[in-house]
mmCIF file with all atom_site columns, C-alpha atoms and ligand atoms in Angstrom:
data_model
loop_
_atom_site.group_PDB
_atom_site.id
_atom_site.type_symbol
_atom_site.label_atom_id
_atom_site.label_alt_id
_atom_site.label_comp_id
_atom_site.label_asym_id
_atom_site.label_entity_id
_atom_site.label_seq_id
_atom_site.pdbx_PDB_ins_code
_atom_site.Cartn_x
_atom_site.Cartn_y
_atom_site.Cartn_z
_atom_site.occupancy
_atom_site.B_iso_or_equiv
_atom_site.pdbx_formal_charge
_atom_site.auth_seq_id
_atom_site.auth_comp_id
_atom_site.auth_asym_id
_atom_site.auth_atom_id
_atom_site.pdbx_PDB_model_num
ATOM   1   C CA . MET O 1 1   ? 9.698   -12.633 -12.660 1.00 96.00 ? 982  MET O CA 1
ATOM   2   C CA . LEU O 1 2   ? 8.345   -9.350  -11.276 1.00 98.00 ? 983  LEU O CA 1
ATOM   3   C CA . ARG O 1 3   ? 10.672  -8.082  -8.576  1.00 98.00 ? 984  ARG O CA 1
ATOM   4   C CA . ILE O 1 4   ? 8.639   -6.135  -6.005  1.00 98.00 ? 985  ILE O CA 1
ATOM   5   C CA . GLY O 1 5   ? 9.330   -4.111  -2.870  1.00 98.00 ? 986  GLY O CA 1
ATOM   6   C CA . VAL O 1 6   ? 6.577   -3.381  -0.367  1.00 98.00 ? 987  VAL O CA 1
ATOM   7   C CA . MET O 1 7   ? 6.556   -0.104  1.602   1.00 98.00 ? 988  MET O CA 1
ATOM   8   C CA . VAL O 1 8   ? 4.804   -0.106  4.959   1.00 98.00 ? 989  VAL O CA 1
ATOM   9   C CA . SER O 1 9   ? 4.334   2.047   8.056   1.00 98.00 ? 990  SER O CA 1
ATOM   10  C CA . GLY O 1 10  ? 2.234   -0.013  10.452  1.00 96.00 ? 991  GLY O CA 1
ATOM   11  C CA . GLY O 1 11  ? 0.713   -3.387  11.130  1.00 97.00 ? 992  GLY O CA 1
ATOM   12  C CA . GLY O 1 12  ? 1.270   -4.816  7.686   1.00 98.00 ? 993  GLY O CA 1
ATOM   13  C CA . THR O 1 13  ? -1.903  -6.829  7.181   1.00 98.00 ? 994  THR O CA 1
ATOM   14  C CA . ASN O 1 14  ? -1.832  -5.968  3.481   1.00 98.00 ? 995  ASN O CA 1
ATOM   15  C CA . LEU O 1 15  ? 1.795   -7.088  3.303   1.00 98.00 ? 996  LEU O CA 1
ATOM   16  C CA . GLN O 1 16  ? 0.687   -10.315 4.973   1.00 98.00 ? 997  GLN O CA 1
ATOM   17  C CA . ALA O 1 17  ? -2.059  -10.770 2.382   1.00 98.00 ? 998  ALA O CA 1
ATOM   18  C CA . VAL O 1 18  ? 0.526   -10.340 -0.382  1.00 98.00 ? 999  VAL O CA 1
ATOM   19  C CA . MET O 1 19  ? 2.948   -12.838 1.158   1.00 98.00 ? 1000 MET O CA 1
ATOM   20  C CA . ASP O 1 20  ? 0.132   -15.352 1.751   1.00 98.00 ? 1001 ASP O CA 1
ATOM   21  C CA . ALA O 1 21  ? -1.044  -14.954 -1.847  1.00 98.00 ? 1002 ALA O CA 1
ATOM   22  C CA . MET O 1 22  ? 2.504   -15.604 -3.079  1.00 98.00 ? 1003 MET O CA 1
ATOM   23  C CA . ASP O 1 23  ? 2.613   -18.786 -0.973  1.00 97.00 ? 1004 ASP O CA 1
ATOM   24  C CA . SER O 1 24  ? -0.775  -20.024 -2.135  1.00 98.00 ? 1005 SER O CA 1
ATOM   25  C CA . GLY O 1 25  ? -0.197  -19.273 -5.823  1.00 98.00 ? 1006 GLY O CA 1
ATOM   26  C CA . ARG O 1 26  ? -2.762  -16.470 -6.100  1.00 98.00 ? 1007 ARG O CA 1
ATOM   27  C CA . ILE O 1 27  ? 0.190   -14.271 -7.043  1.00 98.00 ? 1008 ILE O CA 1
ATOM   28  C CA . THR O 1 28  ? 2.555   -15.843 -9.571  1.00 98.00 ? 1009 THR O CA 1
ATOM   29  C CA . ASN O 1 29  ? 5.758   -14.766 -11.338 1.00 98.00 ? 1010 ASN O CA 1
ATOM   30  C CA . THR O 1 30  ? 6.619   -12.464 -8.444  1.00 98.00 ? 1011 THR O CA 1
ATOM   31  C CA . GLU O 1 31  ? 9.555   -12.180 -6.090  1.00 98.00 ? 1012 GLU O CA 1
ATOM   32  C CA . LEU O 1 32  ? 9.391   -10.064 -2.916  1.00 98.00 ? 1013 LEU O CA 1
ATOM   33  C CA . ALA O 1 33  ? 12.849  -8.509  -2.660  1.00 98.00 ? 1014 ALA O CA 1
ATOM   34  C CA . VAL O 1 34  ? 12.437  -6.153  0.289   1.00 98.00 ? 1015 VAL O CA 1
ATOM   35  C CA . VAL O 1 35  ? 10.040  -4.573  2.765   1.00 98.00 ? 1016 VAL O CA 1
ATOM   36  C CA . ILE O 1 36  ? 10.827  -0.952  3.598   1.00 98.00 ? 1017 ILE O CA 1
ATOM   37  C CA . SER O 1 37  ? 9.322   1.036   6.487   1.00 98.00 ? 1018 SER O CA 1
ATOM   38  C CA . ASN O 1 38  ? 9.712   4.599   7.703   1.00 98.00 ? 1019 ASN O CA 1
ATOM   39  C CA . ASN O 1 39  ? 8.942   3.304   11.192  1.00 96.00 ? 1020 ASN O CA 1
ATOM   40  C CA . ALA O 1 40  ? 11.391  0.952   12.912  1.00 96.00 ? 1021 ALA O CA 1
ATOM   41  C CA . ASN O 1 41  ? 8.634   -0.320  15.212  1.00 96.00 ? 1022 ASN O CA 1
ATOM   42  C CA . ALA O 1 42  ? 6.214   -1.259  12.443  1.00 98.00 ? 1023 ALA O CA 1
ATOM   43  C CA . TYR O 1 43  ? 4.986   -4.807  13.015  1.00 98.00 ? 1024 TYR O CA 1
ATOM   44  C CA . ALA O 1 44  ? 5.078   -5.182  9.238   1.00 98.00 ? 1025 ALA O CA 1
ATOM   45  C CA . LEU O 1 45  ? 8.890   -5.398  9.467   1.00 98.00 ? 1026 LEU O CA 1
ATOM   46  C CA . GLU O 1 46  ? 8.549   -8.324  11.851  1.00 98.00 ? 1027 GLU O CA 1
ATOM   47  C CA . ARG O 1 47  ? 6.133   -10.041 9.460   1.00 98.00 ? 1028 ARG O CA 1
ATOM   48  C CA . ALA O 1 48  ? 8.753   -9.717  6.706   1.00 98.00 ? 1029 ALA O CA 1
ATOM   49  C CA . ARG O 1 49  ? 11.586  -11.039 8.883   1.00 98.00 ? 1030 ARG O CA 1
ATOM   50  C CA . LEU O 1 50  ? 9.446   -14.007 9.921   1.00 97.00 ? 1031 LEU O CA 1
ATOM   51  C CA . ARG O 1 51  ? 9.235   -14.921 6.224   1.00 97.00 ? 1032 ARG O CA 1
ATOM   52  C CA . GLY O 1 52  ? 12.968  -14.412 5.713   1.00 97.00 ? 1033 GLY O CA 1
ATOM   53  C CA . ILE O 1 53  ? 12.385  -11.279 3.651   1.00 98.00 ? 1034 ILE O CA 1
ATOM   54  C CA . GLU O 1 54  ? 14.845  -8.399  3.952   1.00 98.00 ? 1035 GLU O CA 1
ATOM   55  C CA . ALA O 1 55  ? 13.254  -5.733  6.161   1.00 98.00 ? 1036 ALA O CA 1
ATOM   56  C CA . VAL O 1 56  ? 14.737  -2.255  6.352   1.00 98.00 ? 1037 VAL O CA 1
ATOM   57  C CA . CYS O 1 57  ? 13.848  1.051   7.960   1.00 98.00 ? 1038 CYS O CA 1
ATOM   58  C CA . ILE O 1 58  ? 14.543  4.486   6.560   1.00 98.00 ? 1039 ILE O CA 1
ATOM   59  C CA . SER O 1 59  ? 13.062  7.368   8.545   1.00 97.00 ? 1040 SER O CA 1
ATOM   60  C CA . PRO O 1 60  ? 12.776  11.077  7.722   1.00 95.00 ? 1041 PRO O CA 1
ATOM   61  C CA . LYS O 1 61  ? 13.659  11.668  11.387  1.00 94.00 ? 1042 LYS O CA 1
ATOM   62  C CA . ASP O 1 62  ? 17.219  10.511  10.727  1.00 96.00 ? 1043 ASP O CA 1
ATOM   63  C CA . TYR O 1 63  ? 17.842  13.201  8.105   1.00 97.00 ? 1044 TYR O CA 1
ATOM   64  C CA . GLY O 1 64  ? 18.468  16.920  8.484   1.00 97.00 ? 1045 GLY O CA 1
ATOM   65  C CA . SER O 1 65  ? 15.923  17.908  5.854   1.00 97.00 ? 1046 SER O CA 1
ATOM   66  C CA . ARG O 1 66  ? 13.125  16.442  3.752   1.00 96.00 ? 1047 ARG O CA 1
ATOM   67  C CA . ASP O 1 67  ? 15.279  16.818  0.650   1.00 97.00 ? 1048 ASP O CA 1
ATOM   68  C CA . ALA O 1 68  ? 18.075  14.827  2.273   1.00 98.00 ? 1049 ALA O CA 1
ATOM   69  C CA . PHE O 1 69  ? 15.618  12.087  3.240   1.00 97.00 ? 1050 PHE O CA 1
ATOM   70  C CA . ASN O 1 70  ? 14.036  12.032  -0.217  1.00 97.00 ? 1051 ASN O CA 1
ATOM   71  C CA . GLU O 1 71  ? 17.424  11.645  -1.860  1.00 97.00 ? 1052 GLU O CA 1
ATOM   72  C CA . ALA O 1 72  ? 18.486  8.836   0.491   1.00 98.00 ? 1053 ALA O CA 1
ATOM   73  C CA . PHE O 1 73  ? 15.104  7.122   0.142   1.00 98.00 ? 1054 PHE O CA 1
ATOM   74  C CA . LEU O 1 74  ? 15.327  7.116   -3.649  1.00 98.00 ? 1055 LEU O CA 1
ATOM   75  C CA . ALA O 1 75  ? 18.913  5.837   -3.533  1.00 98.00 ? 1056 ALA O CA 1
ATOM   76  C CA . LYS O 1 76  ? 17.900  3.069   -1.143  1.00 97.00 ? 1057 LYS O CA 1
ATOM   77  C CA . VAL O 1 77  ? 14.971  1.987   -3.335  1.00 98.00 ? 1058 VAL O CA 1
ATOM   78  C CA . ASP O 1 78  ? 17.110  2.169   -6.500  1.00 98.00 ? 1059 ASP O CA 1
ATOM   79  C CA . GLY O 1 79  ? 19.547  -0.239  -4.863  1.00 98.00 ? 1060 GLY O CA 1
ATOM   80  C CA . TYR O 1 80  ? 16.967  -3.046  -4.985  1.00 98.00 ? 1061 TYR O CA 1
ATOM   81  C CA . HIS O 1 81  ? 16.346  -2.789  -8.755  1.00 98.00 ? 1062 HIS O CA 1
ATOM   82  C CA . LEU O 1 82  ? 12.604  -3.215  -8.337  1.00 98.00 ? 1063 LEU O CA 1
ATOM   83  C CA . ASP O 1 83  ? 10.136  -3.661  -11.174 1.00 98.00 ? 1064 ASP O CA 1
ATOM   84  C CA . LEU O 1 84  ? 7.229   -2.618  -8.947  1.00 98.00 ? 1065 LEU O CA 1
ATOM   85  C CA . ILE O 1 85  ? 6.920   -0.647  -5.707  1.00 98.00 ? 1066 ILE O CA 1
ATOM   86  C CA . VAL O 1 86  ? 3.840   -1.550  -3.664  1.00 99.00 ? 1067 VAL O CA 1
ATOM   87  C CA . LEU O 1 87  ? 2.627   1.020   -1.125  1.00 98.00 ? 1068 LEU O CA 1
ATOM   88  C CA . ALA O 1 88  ? 0.727   -0.962  1.505   1.00 98.00 ? 1069 ALA O CA 1
ATOM   89  C CA . GLY O 1 89  ? -0.195  1.464   4.251   1.00 97.00 ? 1070 GLY O CA 1
ATOM   90  C CA . PHE O 1 90  ? 2.894   3.613   3.647   1.00 97.00 ? 1071 PHE O CA 1
ATOM   91  C CA . LEU O 1 91  ? 2.237   6.988   5.223   1.00 94.00 ? 1072 LEU O CA 1
ATOM   92  C CA . VAL O 1 92  ? 5.117   8.981   3.732   1.00 95.00 ? 1073 VAL O CA 1
ATOM   93  C CA . ALA O 1 93  ? 4.556   11.139  0.647   1.00 93.00 ? 1074 ALA O CA 1
ATOM   94  C CA . ILE O 1 94  ? 6.494   9.694   -2.269  1.00 96.00 ? 1075 ILE O CA 1
ATOM   95  C CA . PRO O 1 95  ? 9.065   12.220  -3.506  1.00 95.00 ? 1076 PRO O CA 1
ATOM   96  C CA . GLU O 1 96  ? 8.367   13.681  -6.933  1.00 96.00 ? 1077 GLU O CA 1
ATOM   97  C CA . ALA O 1 97  ? 11.729  12.446  -8.221  1.00 97.00 ? 1078 ALA O CA 1
ATOM   98  C CA . MET O 1 98  ? 10.592  8.917   -7.377  1.00 98.00 ? 1079 MET O CA 1
ATOM   99  C CA . THR O 1 99  ? 7.135   9.159   -8.963  1.00 98.00 ? 1080 THR O CA 1
ATOM   100 C CA . ARG O 1 100 ? 8.835   10.500  -12.100 1.00 97.00 ? 1081 ARG O CA 1
ATOM   101 C CA . LYS O 1 101 ? 11.539  7.832   -12.219 1.00 98.00 ? 1082 LYS O CA 1
ATOM   102 C CA . TYR O 1 102 ? 9.138   4.981   -11.407 1.00 98.00 ? 1083 TYR O CA 1
ATOM   103 C CA . GLU O 1 103 ? 6.162   6.177   -13.446 1.00 97.00 ? 1084 GLU O CA 1
ATOM   104 C CA . GLY O 1 104 ? 3.751   3.267   -13.954 1.00 97.00 ? 1085 GLY O CA 1
ATOM   105 C CA . ARG O 1 105 ? 5.767   1.145   -11.525 1.00 98.00 ? 1086 ARG O CA 1
ATOM   106 C CA . ILE O 1 106 ? 4.319   2.274   -8.149  1.00 98.00 ? 1087 ILE O CA 1
ATOM   107 C CA . ILE O 1 107 ? 0.917   1.123   -6.903  1.00 98.00 ? 1088 ILE O CA 1
ATOM   108 C CA . ASN O 1 108 ? -1.001  2.022   -3.746  1.00 98.00 ? 1089 ASN O CA 1
ATOM   109 C CA . ILE O 1 109 ? -3.898  0.499   -1.820  1.00 98.00 ? 1090 ILE O CA 1
ATOM   110 C CA . HIS O 1 110 ? -6.403  3.027   -0.479  1.00 98.00 ? 1091 HIS O CA 1
ATOM   111 C CA . PRO O 1 111 ? -9.339  2.142   1.809   1.00 98.00 ? 1092 PRO O CA 1
ATOM   112 C CA . SER O 1 112 ? -12.150 3.876   -0.086  1.00 98.00 ? 1093 SER O CA 1
ATOM   113 C CA . LEU O 1 113 ? -13.705 3.978   -3.527  1.00 98.00 ? 1094 LEU O CA 1
ATOM   114 C CA . ILE O 1 114 ? -11.588 6.730   -5.082  1.00 98.00 ? 1095 ILE O CA 1
ATOM   115 C CA . PRO O 1 115 ? -12.427 9.573   -5.827  1.00 98.00 ? 1096 PRO O CA 1
ATOM   116 C CA . SER O 1 116 ? -14.403 9.489   -2.548  1.00 98.00 ? 1097 SER O CA 1
ATOM   117 C CA . PHE O 1 117 ? -12.578 10.006  0.740   1.00 98.00 ? 1098 PHE O CA 1
ATOM   118 C CA . CYS O 1 118 ? -9.053  10.315  -0.634  1.00 98.00 ? 1099 CYS O CA 1
ATOM   119 C CA . GLY O 1 119 ? -6.288  12.880  -0.869  1.00 96.00 ? 1100 GLY O CA 1
ATOM   120 C CA . LYS O 1 120 ? -4.680  14.913  1.883   1.00 94.00 ? 1101 LYS O CA 1
ATOM   121 C CA . GLY O 1 121 ? -5.647  13.865  5.400   1.00 94.00 ? 1102 GLY O CA 1
ATOM   122 C CA . TYR O 1 122 ? -7.504  10.723  4.323   1.00 97.00 ? 1103 TYR O CA 1
ATOM   123 C CA . TYR O 1 123 ? -5.611  7.724   5.607   1.00 96.00 ? 1104 TYR O CA 1
ATOM   124 C CA . GLY O 1 124 ? -6.349  4.744   7.811   1.00 95.00 ? 1105 GLY O CA 1
ATOM   125 C CA . LEU O 1 125 ? -9.234  5.109   10.238  1.00 97.00 ? 1106 LEU O CA 1
ATOM   126 C CA . LYS O 1 126 ? -9.880  8.734   9.207   1.00 98.00 ? 1107 LYS O CA 1
ATOM   127 C CA . VAL O 1 127 ? -11.187 7.491   5.862   1.00 98.00 ? 1108 VAL O CA 1
ATOM   128 C CA . HIS O 1 128 ? -13.811 5.345   7.554   1.00 98.00 ? 1109 HIS O CA 1
ATOM   129 C CA . GLU O 1 129 ? -14.726 8.062   10.064  1.00 98.00 ? 1110 GLU O CA 1
ATOM   130 C CA . ALA O 1 130 ? -15.392 10.403  7.140   1.00 98.00 ? 1111 ALA O CA 1
ATOM   131 C CA . ALA O 1 131 ? -17.403 7.802   5.229   1.00 98.00 ? 1112 ALA O CA 1
ATOM   132 C CA . LEU O 1 132 ? -19.608 7.067   8.240   1.00 98.00 ? 1113 LEU O CA 1
ATOM   133 C CA . ALA O 1 133 ? -20.034 10.783  8.999   1.00 98.00 ? 1114 ALA O CA 1
ATOM   134 C CA . ARG O 1 134 ? -21.250 11.300  5.417   1.00 98.00 ? 1115 ARG O CA 1
ATOM   135 C CA . GLY O 1 135 ? -23.665 8.407   5.768   1.00 98.00 ? 1116 GLY O CA 1
ATOM   136 C CA . VAL O 1 136 ? -22.521 6.414   2.739   1.00 98.00 ? 1117 VAL O CA 1
ATOM   137 C CA . LYS O 1 137 ? -24.096 2.979   2.322   1.00 98.00 ? 1118 LYS O CA 1
ATOM   138 C CA . VAL O 1 138 ? -21.322 1.536   0.194   1.00 98.00 ? 1119 VAL O CA 1
ATOM   139 C CA . THR O 1 139 ? -17.578 2.029   0.512   1.00 98.00 ? 1120 THR O CA 1
ATOM   140 C CA . GLY O 1 140 ? -14.644 -0.161  -0.488  1.00 98.00 ? 1121 GLY O CA 1
ATOM   141 C CA . ALA O 1 141 ? -11.020 -0.083  -1.546  1.00 98.00 ? 1122 ALA O CA 1
ATOM   142 C CA . THR O 1 142 ? -8.981  0.962   -4.571  1.00 98.00 ? 1123 THR O CA 1
ATOM   143 C CA . VAL O 1 143 ? -5.633  -0.070  -6.018  1.00 98.00 ? 1124 VAL O CA 1
ATOM   144 C CA . HIS O 1 144 ? -4.190  2.615   -8.246  1.00 98.00 ? 1125 HIS O CA 1
ATOM   145 C CA . TYR O 1 145 ? -0.955  3.691   -9.862  1.00 98.00 ? 1126 TYR O CA 1
ATOM   146 C CA . VAL O 1 146 ? 0.844   6.468   -8.032  1.00 98.00 ? 1127 VAL O CA 1
ATOM   147 C CA . ASP O 1 147 ? 1.512   9.730   -9.821  1.00 97.00 ? 1128 ASP O CA 1
ATOM   148 C CA . SER O 1 148 ? 2.725   13.057  -8.450  1.00 95.00 ? 1129 SER O CA 1
ATOM   149 C CA . GLY O 1 149 ? -0.684  13.848  -6.882  1.00 95.00 ? 1130 GLY O CA 1
ATOM   150 C CA . MET O 1 150 ? -2.217  12.269  -3.805  1.00 95.00 ? 1131 MET O CA 1
ATOM   151 C CA . ASP O 1 151 ? -4.450  9.301   -4.707  1.00 96.00 ? 1132 ASP O CA 1
ATOM   152 C CA . THR O 1 152 ? -4.893  10.713  -8.221  1.00 97.00 ? 1133 THR O CA 1
ATOM   153 C CA . GLY O 1 153 ? -3.203  8.100   -10.421 1.00 97.00 ? 1134 GLY O CA 1
ATOM   154 C CA . PRO O 1 154 ? -4.993  5.686   -12.785 1.00 98.00 ? 1135 PRO O CA 1
ATOM   155 C CA . ILE O 1 155 ? -7.231  3.131   -11.069 1.00 98.00 ? 1136 ILE O CA 1
ATOM   156 C CA . ILE O 1 156 ? -6.375  -0.562  -11.501 1.00 98.00 ? 1137 ILE O CA 1
ATOM   157 C CA . LEU O 1 157 ? -8.981  -2.318  -9.339  1.00 98.00 ? 1138 LEU O CA 1
ATOM   158 C CA . GLN O 1 158 ? -11.805 -1.406  -6.977  1.00 98.00 ? 1139 GLN O CA 1
ATOM   159 C CA . LYS O 1 159 ? -14.064 -3.510  -4.782  1.00 99.00 ? 1140 LYS O CA 1
ATOM   160 C CA . ALA O 1 160 ? -17.210 -2.318  -3.037  1.00 99.00 ? 1141 ALA O CA 1
ATOM   161 C CA . VAL O 1 161 ? -18.072 -3.133  0.572   1.00 99.00 ? 1142 VAL O CA 1
ATOM   162 C CA . GLU O 1 162 ? -21.421 -2.648  2.267   1.00 98.00 ? 1143 GLU O CA 1
ATOM   163 C CA . VAL O 1 163 ? -21.706 -0.282  5.227   1.00 98.00 ? 1144 VAL O CA 1
ATOM   164 C CA . LYS O 1 164 ? -23.903 -1.822  7.917   1.00 98.00 ? 1145 LYS O CA 1
ATOM   165 C CA . LYS O 1 165 ? -26.109 -0.282  10.559  1.00 97.00 ? 1146 LYS O CA 1
ATOM   166 C CA . GLY O 1 166 ? -24.196 0.213   13.788  1.00 97.00 ? 1147 GLY O CA 1
ATOM   167 C CA . ASP O 1 167 ? -20.754 0.212   12.120  1.00 98.00 ? 1148 ASP O CA 1
ATOM   168 C CA . THR O 1 168 ? -17.983 2.000   13.977  1.00 98.00 ? 1149 THR O CA 1
ATOM   169 C CA . PRO O 1 169 ? -14.911 3.203   12.039  1.00 98.00 ? 1150 PRO O CA 1
ATOM   170 C CA . GLU O 1 170 ? -12.993 0.228   13.453  1.00 98.00 ? 1151 GLU O CA 1
ATOM   171 C CA . ILE O 1 171 ? -15.621 -2.334  12.425  1.00 98.00 ? 1152 ILE O CA 1
ATOM   172 C CA . LEU O 1 172 ? -15.891 -0.812  8.963   1.00 98.00 ? 1153 LEU O CA 1
ATOM   173 C CA . GLN O 1 173 ? -12.121 -0.677  8.562   1.00 98.00 ? 1154 GLN O CA 1
ATOM   174 C CA . LYS O 1 174 ? -11.865 -4.381  9.365   1.00 98.00 ? 1155 LYS O CA 1
ATOM   175 C CA . ARG O 1 175 ? -14.614 -5.303  6.870   1.00 98.00 ? 1156 ARG O CA 1
ATOM   176 C CA . VAL O 1 176 ? -13.020 -3.184  4.124   1.00 98.00 ? 1157 VAL O CA 1
ATOM   177 C CA . MET O 1 177 ? -9.669  -4.866  4.739   1.00 98.00 ? 1158 MET O CA 1
ATOM   178 C CA . GLU O 1 178 ? -11.056 -8.404  4.790   1.00 98.00 ? 1159 GLU O CA 1
ATOM   179 C CA . GLU O 1 179 ? -13.501 -8.085  1.907   1.00 98.00 ? 1160 GLU O CA 1
ATOM   180 C CA . ALA O 1 180 ? -11.635 -5.676  -0.339  1.00 99.00 ? 1161 ALA O CA 1
ATOM   181 C CA . GLU O 1 181 ? -8.035  -4.691  0.438   1.00 98.00 ? 1162 GLU O CA 1
ATOM   182 C CA . TRP O 1 182 ? -6.641  -8.163  1.081   1.00 98.00 ? 1163 TRP O CA 1
ATOM   183 C CA . VAL O 1 183 ? -8.320  -9.343  -2.118  1.00 98.00 ? 1164 VAL O CA 1
ATOM   184 C CA . ILE O 1 184 ? -7.568  -6.627  -4.664  1.00 98.00 ? 1165 ILE O CA 1
ATOM   185 C CA . LEU O 1 185 ? -3.988  -5.796  -3.672  1.00 99.00 ? 1166 LEU O CA 1
ATOM   186 C CA . PRO O 1 186 ? -2.716  -9.353  -4.326  1.00 98.00 ? 1167 PRO O CA 1
ATOM   187 C CA . GLN O 1 187 ? -4.939  -9.517  -7.423  1.00 98.00 ? 1168 GLN O CA 1
ATOM   188 C CA . ALA O 1 188 ? -3.442  -6.308  -8.846  1.00 98.00 ? 1169 ALA O CA 1
ATOM   189 C CA . ILE O 1 189 ? 0.122   -7.556  -8.284  1.00 99.00 ? 1170 ILE O CA 1
ATOM   190 C CA . HIS O 1 190 ? -0.730  -10.858 -9.973  1.00 98.00 ? 1171 HIS O CA 1
ATOM   191 C CA . MET O 1 191 ? -2.249  -9.005  -12.915 1.00 98.00 ? 1172 MET O CA 1
ATOM   192 C CA . ILE O 1 192 ? 0.809   -6.775  -13.331 1.00 98.00 ? 1173 ILE O CA 1
ATOM   193 C CA . ALA O 1 193 ? 3.185   -9.741  -13.005 1.00 98.00 ? 1174 ALA O CA 1
ATOM   194 C CA . ASN O 1 194 ? 1.302   -11.573 -15.726 1.00 98.00 ? 1175 ASN O CA 1
ATOM   195 C CA . GLN O 1 195 ? 0.674   -8.645  -18.085 1.00 97.00 ? 1176 GLN O CA 1
ATOM   196 C CA . LEU O 1 196 ? -3.079  -8.781  -17.415 1.00 97.00 ? 1177 LEU O CA 1
ATOM   197 C CA . VAL O 1 197 ? -3.337  -5.032  -16.939 1.00 93.00 ? 1178 VAL O CA 1
HETATM 198 C C1 . GAR U 2 .   ? -4.750  0.016   5.085   1.00 89.33 ? 1460 GAR U C1 1
HETATM 199 O O1 . GAR U 2 .   ? -6.112  0.075   5.419   1.00 89.33 ? 1460 GAR U O1 1
HETATM 200 C C2 . GAR U 2 .   ? -4.458  0.860   3.868   1.00 89.33 ? 1460 GAR U C2 1
HETATM 201 O O2 . GAR U 2 .   ? -5.475  0.838   2.918   1.00 89.33 ? 1460 GAR U O2 1
HETATM 202 C C3 . GAR U 2 .   ? -4.330  2.209   4.496   1.00 89.33 ? 1460 GAR U C3 1
HETATM 203 O O3 . GAR U 2 .   ? -3.584  1.980   5.680   1.00 89.33 ? 1460 GAR U O3 1
HETATM 204 C C4 . GAR U 2 .   ? -3.906  0.688   6.178   1.00 89.33 ? 1460 GAR U C4 1
HETATM 205 C C5 . GAR U 2 .   ? -2.627  -0.069  6.472   1.00 89.33 ? 1460 GAR U C5 1
HETATM 206 O O4 . GAR U 2 .   ? -2.918  -1.278  7.142   1.00 89.33 ? 1460 GAR U O4 1
HETATM 207 N N1 . GAR U 2 .   ? -3.691  3.152   3.619   1.00 89.33 ? 1460 GAR U N1 1
HETATM 208 C C6 . GAR U 2 .   ? -4.074  4.420   3.514   1.00 89.33 ? 1460 GAR U C6 1
HETATM 209 O O5 . GAR U 2 .   ? -4.951  4.916   4.188   1.00 89.33 ? 1460 GAR U O5 1
HETATM 210 C C7 . GAR U 2 .   ? -3.309  5.235   2.482   1.00 89.33 ? 1460 GAR U C7 1
HETATM 211 N N2 . GAR U 2 .   ? -3.954  6.478   2.210   1.00 89.33 ? 1460 GAR U N2 1
HETATM 212 P P1 . GAR U 2 .   ? -1.875  -2.471  7.179   1.00 89.33 ? 1460 GAR U P1 1
HETATM 213 O O6 . GAR U 2 .   ? -0.536  -1.911  7.671   1.00 89.33 ? 1460 GAR U O6 1
HETATM 214 O O7 . GAR U 2 .   ? -2.453  -3.445  8.161   1.00 89.33 ? 1460 GAR U O7 1
HETATM 215 O O8 . GAR U 2 .   ? -1.772  -3.049  5.788   1.00 89.33 ? 1460 GAR U O8 1
#
């Protein structure tokens, strides 16, 4: 049984997709131990509670320094003895000590076809704004392992999504979530849980 923790900052639609896939059997051999957010108001925490999943908040704002937060964050995560950490819209940089300790055991979903539109400053709607500004005709999403860089770790899965005439960043974001993110994130977890990757 793969013991996972999901890290979130916002609405948690990817978390929802993971929980739904666990219920429907599209993800097997997996146990969701905890959902962790840096933002106490994240609706994702509510989604977890509604499923009876432990939902906790740990915020950099509650610590005197980034180092103090990073240390507490790592200690908190360690306490759950996770096999896999899933970053699903988690907008806090993962401390280097954590990427080192959990090498090969942290994955992230990113809303573009990496290496396009990724790295510093590219998150959420900004990714789709940049893609539309560049005039790309195809975008998509990527699940990758997390290393000490930003969006630089080995790619596990990607799925392409068509950009359509008249798309706004919001419309494109929704299509990328529905057609790509909510599909490949559960798929990647299932593959890891069943040694298919
Ligand atoms: C998702 O689109 C995810 O790919 C993105 O944040 C959104 C979170 O939505 N992550 C990044 O941009 C990371 N660089 P959600 O809370 O509804 O799952």
